[in-house]
Coordinates of C-alpha atoms in Angstrom, one line a residue:
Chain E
X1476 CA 32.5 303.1 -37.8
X1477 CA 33.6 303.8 -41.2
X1478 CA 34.2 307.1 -41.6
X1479 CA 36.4 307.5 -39.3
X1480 CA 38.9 305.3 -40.7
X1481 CA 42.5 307.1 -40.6
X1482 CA 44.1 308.2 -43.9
X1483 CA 47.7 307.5 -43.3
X1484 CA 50.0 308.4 -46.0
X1485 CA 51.4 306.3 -48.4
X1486 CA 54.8 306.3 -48.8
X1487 CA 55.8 307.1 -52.6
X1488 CA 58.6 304.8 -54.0
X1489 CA 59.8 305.2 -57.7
X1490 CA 57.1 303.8 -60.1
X1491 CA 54.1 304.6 -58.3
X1492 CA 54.8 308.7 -58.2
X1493 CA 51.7 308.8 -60.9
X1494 CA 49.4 306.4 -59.2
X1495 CA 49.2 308.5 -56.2
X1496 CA 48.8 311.5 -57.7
X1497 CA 46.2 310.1 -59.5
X1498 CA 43.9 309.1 -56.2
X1499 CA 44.3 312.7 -55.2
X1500 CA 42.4 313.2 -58.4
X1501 CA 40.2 310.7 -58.0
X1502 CA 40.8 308.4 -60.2
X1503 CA 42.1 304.4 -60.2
X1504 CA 44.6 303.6 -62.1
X1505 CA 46.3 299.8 -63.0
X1506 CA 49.4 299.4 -65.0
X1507 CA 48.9 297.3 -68.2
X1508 CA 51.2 295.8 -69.9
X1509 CA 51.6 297.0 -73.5
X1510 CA 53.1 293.4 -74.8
X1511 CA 50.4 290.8 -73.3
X1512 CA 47.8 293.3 -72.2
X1513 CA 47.2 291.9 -68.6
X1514 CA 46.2 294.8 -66.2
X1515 CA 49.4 294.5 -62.8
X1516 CA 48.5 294.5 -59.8
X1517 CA 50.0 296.1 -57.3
X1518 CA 51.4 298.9 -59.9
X1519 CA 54.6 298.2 -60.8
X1520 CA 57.0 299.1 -64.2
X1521 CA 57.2 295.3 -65.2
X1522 CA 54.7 292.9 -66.2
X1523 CA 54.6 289.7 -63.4
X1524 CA 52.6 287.8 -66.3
X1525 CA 55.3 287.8 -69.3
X1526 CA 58.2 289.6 -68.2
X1527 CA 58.1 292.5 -69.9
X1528 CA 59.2 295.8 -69.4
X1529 CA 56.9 297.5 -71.4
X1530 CA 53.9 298.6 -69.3
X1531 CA 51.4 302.1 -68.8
X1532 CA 48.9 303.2 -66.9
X1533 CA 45.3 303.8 -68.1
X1534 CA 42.1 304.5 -65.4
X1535 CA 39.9 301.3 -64.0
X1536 CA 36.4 301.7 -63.9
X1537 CA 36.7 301.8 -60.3
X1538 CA 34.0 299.0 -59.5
X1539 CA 34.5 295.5 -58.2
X1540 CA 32.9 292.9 -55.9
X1541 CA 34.4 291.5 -52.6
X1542 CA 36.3 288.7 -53.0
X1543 CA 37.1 288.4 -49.2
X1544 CA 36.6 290.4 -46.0
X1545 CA 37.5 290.5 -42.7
X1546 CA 35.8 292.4 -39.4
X1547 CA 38.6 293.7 -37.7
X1548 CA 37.7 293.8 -34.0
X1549 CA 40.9 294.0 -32.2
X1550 CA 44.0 296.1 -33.8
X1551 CA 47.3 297.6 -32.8
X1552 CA 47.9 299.6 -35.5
X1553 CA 48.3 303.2 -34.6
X1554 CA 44.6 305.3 -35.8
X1555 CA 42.9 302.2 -36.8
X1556 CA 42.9 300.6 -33.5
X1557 CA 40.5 303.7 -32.5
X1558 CA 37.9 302.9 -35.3
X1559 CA 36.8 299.2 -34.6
X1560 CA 35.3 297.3 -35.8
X1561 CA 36.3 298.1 -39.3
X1562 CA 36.7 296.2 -42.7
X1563 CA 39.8 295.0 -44.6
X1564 CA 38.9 293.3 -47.9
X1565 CA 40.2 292.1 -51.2
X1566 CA 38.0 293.2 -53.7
X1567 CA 37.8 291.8 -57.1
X1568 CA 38.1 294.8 -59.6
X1569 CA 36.1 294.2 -62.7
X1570 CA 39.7 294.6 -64.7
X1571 CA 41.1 291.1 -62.7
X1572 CA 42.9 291.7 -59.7
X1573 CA 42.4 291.6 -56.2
X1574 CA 43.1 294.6 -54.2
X1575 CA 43.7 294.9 -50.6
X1576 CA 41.2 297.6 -49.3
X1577 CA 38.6 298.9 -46.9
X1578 CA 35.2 298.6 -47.4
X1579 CA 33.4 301.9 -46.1
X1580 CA 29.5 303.3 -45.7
X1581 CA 28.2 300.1 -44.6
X1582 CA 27.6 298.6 -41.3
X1583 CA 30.7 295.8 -40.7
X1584 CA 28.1 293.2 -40.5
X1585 CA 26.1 293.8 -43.6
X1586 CA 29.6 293.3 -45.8
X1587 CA 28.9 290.2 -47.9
X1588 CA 31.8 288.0 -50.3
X1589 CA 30.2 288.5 -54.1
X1590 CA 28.6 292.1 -52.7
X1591 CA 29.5 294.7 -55.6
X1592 CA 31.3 297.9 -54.9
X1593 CA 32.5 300.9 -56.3
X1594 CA 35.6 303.6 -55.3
X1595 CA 35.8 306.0 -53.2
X1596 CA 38.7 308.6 -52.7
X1597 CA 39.3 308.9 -49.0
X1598 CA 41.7 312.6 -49.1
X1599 CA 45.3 312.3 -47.2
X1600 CA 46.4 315.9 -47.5
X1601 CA 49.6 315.4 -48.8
X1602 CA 48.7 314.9 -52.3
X1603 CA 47.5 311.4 -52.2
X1604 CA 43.9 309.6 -51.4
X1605 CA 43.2 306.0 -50.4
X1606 CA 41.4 303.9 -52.2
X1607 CA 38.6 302.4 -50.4
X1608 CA 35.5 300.8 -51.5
X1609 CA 31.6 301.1 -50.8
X1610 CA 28.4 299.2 -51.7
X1611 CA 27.3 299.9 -55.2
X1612 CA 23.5 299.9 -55.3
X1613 CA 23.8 300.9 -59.1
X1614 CA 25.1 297.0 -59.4
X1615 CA 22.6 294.4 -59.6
X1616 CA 22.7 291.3 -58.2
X1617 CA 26.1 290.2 -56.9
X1618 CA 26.3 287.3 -54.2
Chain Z
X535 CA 69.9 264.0 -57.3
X536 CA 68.0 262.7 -54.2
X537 CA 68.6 263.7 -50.8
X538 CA 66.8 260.4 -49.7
X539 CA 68.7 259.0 -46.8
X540 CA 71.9 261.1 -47.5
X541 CA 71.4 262.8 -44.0
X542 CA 69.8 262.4 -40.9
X543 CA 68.7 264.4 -37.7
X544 CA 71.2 264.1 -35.1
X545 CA 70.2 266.9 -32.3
X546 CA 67.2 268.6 -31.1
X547 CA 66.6 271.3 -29.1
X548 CA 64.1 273.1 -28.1
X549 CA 64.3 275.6 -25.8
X550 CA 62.1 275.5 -22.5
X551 CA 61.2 278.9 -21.3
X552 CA 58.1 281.1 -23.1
X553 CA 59.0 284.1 -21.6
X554 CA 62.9 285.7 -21.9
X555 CA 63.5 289.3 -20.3
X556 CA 66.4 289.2 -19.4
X557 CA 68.5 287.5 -22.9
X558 CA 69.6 288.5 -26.0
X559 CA 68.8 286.7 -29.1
X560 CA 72.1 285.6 -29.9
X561 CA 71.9 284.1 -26.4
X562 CA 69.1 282.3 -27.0
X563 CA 70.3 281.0 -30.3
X564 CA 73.7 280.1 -28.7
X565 CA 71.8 278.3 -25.9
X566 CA 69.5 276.0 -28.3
X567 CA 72.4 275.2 -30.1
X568 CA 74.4 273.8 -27.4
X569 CA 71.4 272.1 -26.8
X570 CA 71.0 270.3 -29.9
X571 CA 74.8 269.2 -30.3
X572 CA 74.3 268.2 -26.8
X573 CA 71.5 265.8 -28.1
X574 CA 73.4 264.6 -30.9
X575 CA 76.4 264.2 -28.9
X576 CA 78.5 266.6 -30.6
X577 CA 80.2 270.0 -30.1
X578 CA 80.6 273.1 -31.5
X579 CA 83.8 272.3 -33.0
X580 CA 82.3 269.9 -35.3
X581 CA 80.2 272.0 -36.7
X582 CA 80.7 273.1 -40.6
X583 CA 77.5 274.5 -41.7
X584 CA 75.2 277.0 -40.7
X585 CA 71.8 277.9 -40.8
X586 CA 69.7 280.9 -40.0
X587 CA 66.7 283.0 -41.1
X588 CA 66.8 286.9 -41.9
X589 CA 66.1 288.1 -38.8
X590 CA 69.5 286.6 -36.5
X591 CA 71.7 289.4 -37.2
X592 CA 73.9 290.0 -40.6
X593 CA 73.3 286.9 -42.0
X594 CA 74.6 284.1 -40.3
X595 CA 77.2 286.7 -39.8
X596 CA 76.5 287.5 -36.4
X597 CA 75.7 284.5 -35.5
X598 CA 78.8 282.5 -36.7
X599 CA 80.8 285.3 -35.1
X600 CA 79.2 284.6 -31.3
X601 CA 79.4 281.0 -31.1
X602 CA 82.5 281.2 -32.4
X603 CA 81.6 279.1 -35.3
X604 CA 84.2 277.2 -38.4
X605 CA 82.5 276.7 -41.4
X606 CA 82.5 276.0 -44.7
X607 CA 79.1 276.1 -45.6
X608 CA 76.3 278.9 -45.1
X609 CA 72.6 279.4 -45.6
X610 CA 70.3 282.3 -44.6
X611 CA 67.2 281.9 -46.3
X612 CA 64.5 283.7 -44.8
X613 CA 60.8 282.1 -45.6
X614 CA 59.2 283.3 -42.4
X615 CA 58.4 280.8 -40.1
X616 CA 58.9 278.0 -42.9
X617 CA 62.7 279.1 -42.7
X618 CA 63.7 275.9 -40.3
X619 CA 62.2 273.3 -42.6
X620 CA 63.9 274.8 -45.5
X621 CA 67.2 274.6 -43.4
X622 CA 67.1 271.4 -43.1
X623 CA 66.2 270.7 -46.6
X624 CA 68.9 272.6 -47.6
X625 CA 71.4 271.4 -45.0
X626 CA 70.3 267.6 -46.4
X627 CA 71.3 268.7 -50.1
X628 CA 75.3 269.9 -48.8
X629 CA 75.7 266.8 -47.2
X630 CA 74.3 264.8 -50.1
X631 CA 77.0 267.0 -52.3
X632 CA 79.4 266.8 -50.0
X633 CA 79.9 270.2 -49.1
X634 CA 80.0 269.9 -45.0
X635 CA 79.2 266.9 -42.2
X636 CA 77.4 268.7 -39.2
X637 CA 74.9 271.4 -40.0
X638 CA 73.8 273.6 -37.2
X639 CA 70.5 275.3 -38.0
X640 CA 69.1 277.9 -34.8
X641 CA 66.1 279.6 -34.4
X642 CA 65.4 282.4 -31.7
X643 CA 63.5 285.7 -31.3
X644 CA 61.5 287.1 -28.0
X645 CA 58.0 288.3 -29.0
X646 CA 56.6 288.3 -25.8
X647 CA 59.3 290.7 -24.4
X648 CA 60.9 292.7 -27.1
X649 CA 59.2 294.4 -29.1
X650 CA 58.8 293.0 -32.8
X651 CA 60.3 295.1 -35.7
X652 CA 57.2 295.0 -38.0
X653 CA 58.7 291.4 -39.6
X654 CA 60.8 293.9 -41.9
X655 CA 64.0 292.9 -39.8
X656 CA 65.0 296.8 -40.2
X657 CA 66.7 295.8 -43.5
X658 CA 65.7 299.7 -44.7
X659 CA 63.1 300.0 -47.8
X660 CA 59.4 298.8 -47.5
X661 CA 59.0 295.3 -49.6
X662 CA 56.6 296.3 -52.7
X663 CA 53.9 295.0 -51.4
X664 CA 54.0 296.3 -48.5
X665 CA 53.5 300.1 -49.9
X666 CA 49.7 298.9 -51.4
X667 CA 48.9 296.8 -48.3
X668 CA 50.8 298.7 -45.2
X669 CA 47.3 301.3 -45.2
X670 CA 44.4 299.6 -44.4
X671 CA 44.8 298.2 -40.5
X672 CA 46.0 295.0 -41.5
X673 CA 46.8 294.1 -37.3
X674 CA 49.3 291.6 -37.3
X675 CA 49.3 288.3 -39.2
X676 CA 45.8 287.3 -38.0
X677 CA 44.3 289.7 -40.8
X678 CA 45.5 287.9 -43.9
X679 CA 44.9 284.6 -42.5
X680 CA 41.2 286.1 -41.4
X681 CA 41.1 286.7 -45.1
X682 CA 41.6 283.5 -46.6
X683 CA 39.6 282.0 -43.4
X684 CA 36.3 284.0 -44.7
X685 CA 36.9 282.7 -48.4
X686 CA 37.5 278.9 -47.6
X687 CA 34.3 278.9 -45.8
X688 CA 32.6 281.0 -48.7
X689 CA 33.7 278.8 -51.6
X690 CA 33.9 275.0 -48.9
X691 CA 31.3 275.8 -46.3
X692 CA 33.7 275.3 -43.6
X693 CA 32.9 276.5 -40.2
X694 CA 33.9 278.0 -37.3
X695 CA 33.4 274.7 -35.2
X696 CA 35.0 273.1 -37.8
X697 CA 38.4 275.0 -37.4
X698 CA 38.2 275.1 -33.1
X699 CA 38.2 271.2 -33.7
X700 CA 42.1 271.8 -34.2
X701 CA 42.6 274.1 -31.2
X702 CA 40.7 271.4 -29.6
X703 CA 43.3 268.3 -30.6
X704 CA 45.9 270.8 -29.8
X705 CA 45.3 271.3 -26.6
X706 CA 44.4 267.9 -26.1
X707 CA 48.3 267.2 -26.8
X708 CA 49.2 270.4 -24.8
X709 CA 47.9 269.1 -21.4
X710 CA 50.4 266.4 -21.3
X711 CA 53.4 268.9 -22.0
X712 CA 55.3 270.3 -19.4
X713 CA 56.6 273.4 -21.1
X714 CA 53.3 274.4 -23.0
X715 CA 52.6 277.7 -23.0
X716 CA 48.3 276.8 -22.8
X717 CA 48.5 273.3 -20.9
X718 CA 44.3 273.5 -20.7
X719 CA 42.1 271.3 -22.3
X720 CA 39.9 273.7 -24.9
X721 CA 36.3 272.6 -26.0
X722 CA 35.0 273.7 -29.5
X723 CA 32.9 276.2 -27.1
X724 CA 35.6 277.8 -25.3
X725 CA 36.8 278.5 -28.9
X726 CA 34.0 279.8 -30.3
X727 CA 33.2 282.1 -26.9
X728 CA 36.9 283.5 -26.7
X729 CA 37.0 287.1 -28.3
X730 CA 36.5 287.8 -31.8
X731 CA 40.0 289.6 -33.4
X732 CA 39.4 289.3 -37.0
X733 CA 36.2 287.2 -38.1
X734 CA 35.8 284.8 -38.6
X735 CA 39.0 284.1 -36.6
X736 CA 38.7 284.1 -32.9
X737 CA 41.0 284.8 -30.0
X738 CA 41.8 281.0 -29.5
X739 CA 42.0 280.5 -33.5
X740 CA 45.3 281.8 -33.1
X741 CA 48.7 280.4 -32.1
X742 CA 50.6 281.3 -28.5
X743 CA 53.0 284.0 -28.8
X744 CA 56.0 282.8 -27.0
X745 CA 60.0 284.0 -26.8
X746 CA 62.3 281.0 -27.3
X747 CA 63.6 278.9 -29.4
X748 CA 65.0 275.8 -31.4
X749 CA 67.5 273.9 -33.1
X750 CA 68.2 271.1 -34.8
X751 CA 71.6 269.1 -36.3
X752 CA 71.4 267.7 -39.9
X753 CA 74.2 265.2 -39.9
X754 CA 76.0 263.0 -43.2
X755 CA 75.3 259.3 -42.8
X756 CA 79.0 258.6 -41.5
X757 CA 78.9 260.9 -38.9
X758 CA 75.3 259.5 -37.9
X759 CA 76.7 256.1 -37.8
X760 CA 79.6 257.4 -35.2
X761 CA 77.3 258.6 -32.6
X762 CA 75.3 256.9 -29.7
X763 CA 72.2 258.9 -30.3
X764 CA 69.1 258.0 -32.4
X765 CA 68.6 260.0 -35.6
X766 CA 66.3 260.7 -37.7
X767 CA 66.4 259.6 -41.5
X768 CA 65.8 262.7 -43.9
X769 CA 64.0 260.9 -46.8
X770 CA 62.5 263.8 -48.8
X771 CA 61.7 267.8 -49.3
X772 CA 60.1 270.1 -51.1
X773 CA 59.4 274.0 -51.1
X774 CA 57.8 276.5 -52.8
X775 CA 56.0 280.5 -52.7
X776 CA 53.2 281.1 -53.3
X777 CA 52.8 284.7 -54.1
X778 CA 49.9 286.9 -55.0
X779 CA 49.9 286.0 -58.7
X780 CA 49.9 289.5 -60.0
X781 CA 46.9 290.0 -57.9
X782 CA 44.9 287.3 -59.0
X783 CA 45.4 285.5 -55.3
X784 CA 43.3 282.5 -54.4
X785 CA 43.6 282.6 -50.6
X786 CA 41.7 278.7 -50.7
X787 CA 45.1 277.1 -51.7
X788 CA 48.5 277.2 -50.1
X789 CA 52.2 277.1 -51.2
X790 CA 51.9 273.0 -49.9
X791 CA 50.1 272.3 -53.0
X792 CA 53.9 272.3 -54.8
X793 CA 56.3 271.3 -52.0
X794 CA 53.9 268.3 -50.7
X795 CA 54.0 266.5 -53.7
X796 CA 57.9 267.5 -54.4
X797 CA 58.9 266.0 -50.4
X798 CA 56.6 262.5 -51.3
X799 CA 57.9 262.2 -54.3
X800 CA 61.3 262.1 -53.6
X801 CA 61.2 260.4 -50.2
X802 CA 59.3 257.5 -51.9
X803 CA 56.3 256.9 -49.8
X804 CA 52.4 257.3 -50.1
X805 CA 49.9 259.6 -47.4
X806 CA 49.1 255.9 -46.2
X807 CA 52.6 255.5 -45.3
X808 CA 52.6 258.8 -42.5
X809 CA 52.6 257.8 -39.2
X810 CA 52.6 261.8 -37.6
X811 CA 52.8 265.0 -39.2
X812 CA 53.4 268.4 -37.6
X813 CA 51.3 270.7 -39.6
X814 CA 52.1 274.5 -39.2
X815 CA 49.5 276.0 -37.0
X816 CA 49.7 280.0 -36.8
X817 CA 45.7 279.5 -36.9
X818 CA 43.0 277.2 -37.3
X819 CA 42.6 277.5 -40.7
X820 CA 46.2 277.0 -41.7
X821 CA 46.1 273.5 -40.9
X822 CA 42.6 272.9 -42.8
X823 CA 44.0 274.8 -45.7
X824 CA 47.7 272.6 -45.6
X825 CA 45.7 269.0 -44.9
X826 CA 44.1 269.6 -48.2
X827 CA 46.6 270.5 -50.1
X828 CA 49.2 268.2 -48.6
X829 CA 46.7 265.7 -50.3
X830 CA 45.3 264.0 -46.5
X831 CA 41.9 265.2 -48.0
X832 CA 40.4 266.8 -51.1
X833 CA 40.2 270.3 -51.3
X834 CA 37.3 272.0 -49.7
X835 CA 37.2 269.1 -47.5
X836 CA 39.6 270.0 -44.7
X837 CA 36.7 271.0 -42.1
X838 CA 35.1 268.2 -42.1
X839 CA 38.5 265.7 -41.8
X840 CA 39.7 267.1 -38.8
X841 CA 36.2 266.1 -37.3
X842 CA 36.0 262.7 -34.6
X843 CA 39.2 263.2 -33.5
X844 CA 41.2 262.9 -36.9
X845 CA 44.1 264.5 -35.1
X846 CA 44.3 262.8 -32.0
X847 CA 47.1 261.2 -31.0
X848 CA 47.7 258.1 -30.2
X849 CA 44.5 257.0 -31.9
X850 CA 43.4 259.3 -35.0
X851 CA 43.8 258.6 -38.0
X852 CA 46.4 261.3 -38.9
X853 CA 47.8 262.4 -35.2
X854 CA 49.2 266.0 -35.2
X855 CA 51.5 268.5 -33.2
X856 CA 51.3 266.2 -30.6
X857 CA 53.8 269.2 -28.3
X858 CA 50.4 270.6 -28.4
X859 CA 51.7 272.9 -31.7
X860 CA 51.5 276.8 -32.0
X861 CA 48.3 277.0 -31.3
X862 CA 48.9 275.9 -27.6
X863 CA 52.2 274.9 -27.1
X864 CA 54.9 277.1 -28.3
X865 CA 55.7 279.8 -31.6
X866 CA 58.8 281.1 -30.6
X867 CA 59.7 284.1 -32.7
X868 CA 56.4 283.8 -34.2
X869 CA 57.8 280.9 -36.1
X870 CA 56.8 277.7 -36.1
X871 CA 58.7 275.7 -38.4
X872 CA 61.5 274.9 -36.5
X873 CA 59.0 273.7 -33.3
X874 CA 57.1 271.2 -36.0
X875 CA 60.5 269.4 -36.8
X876 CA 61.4 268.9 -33.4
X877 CA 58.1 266.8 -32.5
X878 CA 58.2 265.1 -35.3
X879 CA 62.3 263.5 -34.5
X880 CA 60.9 263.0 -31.0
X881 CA 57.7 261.1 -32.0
X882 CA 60.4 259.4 -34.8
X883 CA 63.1 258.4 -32.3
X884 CA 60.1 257.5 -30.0
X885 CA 60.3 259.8 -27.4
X886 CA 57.1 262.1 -27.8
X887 CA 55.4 262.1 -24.1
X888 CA 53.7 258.7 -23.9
X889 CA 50.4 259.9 -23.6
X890 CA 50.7 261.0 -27.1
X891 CA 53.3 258.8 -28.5
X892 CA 52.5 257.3 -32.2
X893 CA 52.9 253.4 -32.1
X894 CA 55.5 252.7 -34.0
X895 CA 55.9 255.4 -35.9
X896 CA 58.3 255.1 -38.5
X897 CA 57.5 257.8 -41.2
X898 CA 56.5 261.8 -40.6
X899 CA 55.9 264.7 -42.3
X900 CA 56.7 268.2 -41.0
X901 CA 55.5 271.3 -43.0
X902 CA 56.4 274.6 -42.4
X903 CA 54.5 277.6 -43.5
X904 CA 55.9 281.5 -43.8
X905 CA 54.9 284.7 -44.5
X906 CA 50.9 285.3 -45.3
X907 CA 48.5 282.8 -46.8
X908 CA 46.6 285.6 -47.1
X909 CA 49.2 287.4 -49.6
X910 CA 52.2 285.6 -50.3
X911 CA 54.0 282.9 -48.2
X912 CA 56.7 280.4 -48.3
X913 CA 56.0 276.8 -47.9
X914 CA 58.5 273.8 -47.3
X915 CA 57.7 269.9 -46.4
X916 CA 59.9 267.4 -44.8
X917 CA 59.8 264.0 -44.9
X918 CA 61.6 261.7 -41.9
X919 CA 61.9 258.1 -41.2
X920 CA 62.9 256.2 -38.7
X921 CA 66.9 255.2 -39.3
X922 CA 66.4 252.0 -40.8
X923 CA 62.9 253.5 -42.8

């Protein structure tokens, strides 16, 4: 199940250096941009909403609700296909976006849309984490 | 400027084998597009345009270079499987400006023998996107569309039996083709028993994965007139992405809701007035997702439109993929655009297999869809008539 997901390692490209390290500290961060405000998604150094070129990072709260799932039961990707069934989601993060993810510490089949969620830091070891996502019980409701 | 009537569908081809060991690509291409001229009742050396997707070589480089090819007009654009359908919009809007006669456009690609290059076509850097999504066992395309599949049925109440109703009219077509990959009848049962790869998508939610390939000639109006064989009368198109909105995606909507409108608009005609439609059909949900936002239904409604035999052909209301589609026929290259304009010239000039044959049908829609519904895809609609339509 879950936890033994692979951690592959993300490859770095310019403009996401500091995001990366960041997970390796545990912490989320989005890209805002500084003109019209609205948190990017995925991080880049230029604002999709208003075209702007003036954007910096700042930390999400980390917490979210699933906007979409999927059980994954057959794979060929290389680590994952030993770890079925296992869960790719978007989850909605409380900042806006929707972030492709997986959701972790929970059965596959009690993953519900609405169902909140919060971070977790799963550790490459090469200076990175991934991102992944668990039930929140400190959340209430959700649905 | 209207493309309406300024160009026509000469040639088809599409090519018969599923299975290619022992060909290259450019083969392949080479071979459907001797195929189509064939049809049209052309050659090569009429030929002044050229269309391809991303994946054929350099460009239409290569391509141009192996069939030996004279032209004075190019176009690669790479959509995904939407590619073809953009062709031929494309190809219709040189004619219309005079910029070439006889447009070639050739798909071809050999999933089922070759191994696939990860749809990156090896041009070097990881797309954006890919970097965020590329980590967490997304397994092919059936992921995404998984994706949007759970949310439609979240926000719609669509269903599982709902969406095997289309692998059901599919195959329903399929039996009565020759060349189909699946040639089986399929119940909604079958469906729903055949092994779960992503939920709620099952194994026979998705589409055949086939080598092969297609082609089709986009002709000007004079040359059209010259030739013995029945064309096809391009009367509209329209195209769009739809991209992941800066992360604010709604996977319940498709790139269609832009290019249908665009392709009726300028071909002139009303949803009452299609006779046939090939709806892209890399899974079940694709084509209850496009039906909806094509405008054949309202939105959330798609599940329960395709129900009583809505896709039937000869007899329901809105017959589809009558080759039996992607889902049963045929994806060649794992792209089904240039497959759905193919059926929908045959059922035009009248020469679908008469089992499934559309009674005079005089007006058809083909839509292509590319890339990921569940990210970010490209979406182009045709609209065809009949020559005098």
């Amino acid at each position: 199940m879950s936890s033994t997901l692979p951690t592959p390692v993300p490859a770095v490209s310019p403009g996401t250096e500091e995001f990366w390290a960041a997970t390796a500290e545990g912490k989320l961060l989005l890209r805002r941009c500084d003109d019209c405000g609205t948190p990017i998604w995925y991080p880049r150094p230029f604002c999709p909403a208003c075209g702007s070129l003036n954007t910096s990072w700042f930390e999400a709260s980390g917490r979210g609700t699933v906007y979409t799932f999927t059980v994954v039961h057959r794979s060929g990707v290389p680590g994952y296909r030993d770890a079925l069934p296992y869960v790719v989601a978007y989850v909605e993060l409380d900042e806006g976006p929707r972030v492709m993810t997986n959701i972790v510490d929970c059965e596959p089949d009690q993953v519900k849309v609405g169902m909140p969620v919060r971070v977790v830091f799963q550790d490459t070891g090469k200076g990175s984490a991934l991102y992944r996502f668990q039930p929140d019980p400190s959340a209430g409701g959700g649905g | 400027m209207s493309i309406r009537g300024k160009a026509f569908i000469a040639g088809i081809y599409e090519h018969p084998l599923r299975e290619i060991p022992d060909r290259s690509n450019s083969q392949i291409h080479a071979e459907v597009a001797a195929g189509a001229l064939a049809d049209a009742g052309l050659s090569f050396s009429d030929v002044d345009a050229y269309f391809c997707d991303g994946s054929a070589g350099f460009g239409p480089l290569s391509n141009a270079d192996y069939m030996g090819l004279r032209l004075t007009h190019i176009d690669s654009t790479e959509t995904g499987g939407s590619s073809y359908v953009v062709h031929v919009g494309h190809a219709a809007e040189a004619i219309a400006a005079g910029k070439c006669q006889v447009a070639l456009v050739t798909l071809a690609g050999r999933p089922r023998s070759a191994a696939m290059g990860g749809g990156r076509g090896g041009f070097g850097d990881p797309t954006p996107d890919a970097l965020f999504e590329g980590l967490w066992g997304m397994s092919g395309a059936v992921t995404g569309y998984a994706l949007a599949a759970t949310r439609h049925m979240h926000e719609f109440g669509t269903t599982s039996e709902q969406m095997a109703e289309v692998k059901v009219a599919a195959s329903l077509h399929a039996q009565h083709n020759p060349n189909a990959f699946l040639r089986e009848p399929f119940t909604v049962e079958q469906v729903l028993d055949s092994p779960m790869i992503c939920s709620p998508l099952h194994r026979d939610d998705c589409c055949v994965v086939t080598d092969g390939g297609g082609a089709v000639v986009v002709v000007s109006p004079e040359v059209a007139r010259g030739l013995n064989r029945t064309s096809a009368k391009v009367l509209g198109h329209g195209e769009a992405i739809k991209h992941a909105e800066n992360g604010r995606l709604d996977l319940t909507y498709t790139g269609a809701v832009v290019s249908g409108p665009r392709a009726f608009e300028e071909a002139g005609v009303s949803h009452a007035d299609i006779d046939y439609v090939s709806i892209y059909d890399s899974f079940t949900i694709t084509v209850i997702e496009t039906l909806e936002d094509l405008g054949f239904c309202e939105k959330g409604t798609g599940g329960r439109f395709v129900l009583d035999g809505t896709l039937v052909a000869p007899n329901g209301r809105l017959p589809f993929n009558t080759d039996g589609g992607g889902l049963c026929n045929n994806h060649p290259a794992n792209r089904g655009g240039m497959t759905k304009v193919i059926e929908a010239v045959r059922q035009l000039r009248g020469e679908a297999h008469p089992a499934v044959q559309v009674p005079n049908c005089t007006i058809a829609l083909a839509h292509g869809t590319g890339g990921s519904i569940g990210a970010r895809m490209g979406s182009s609609t045709l609209i065809m008539g009949t020559e005098d339509a």
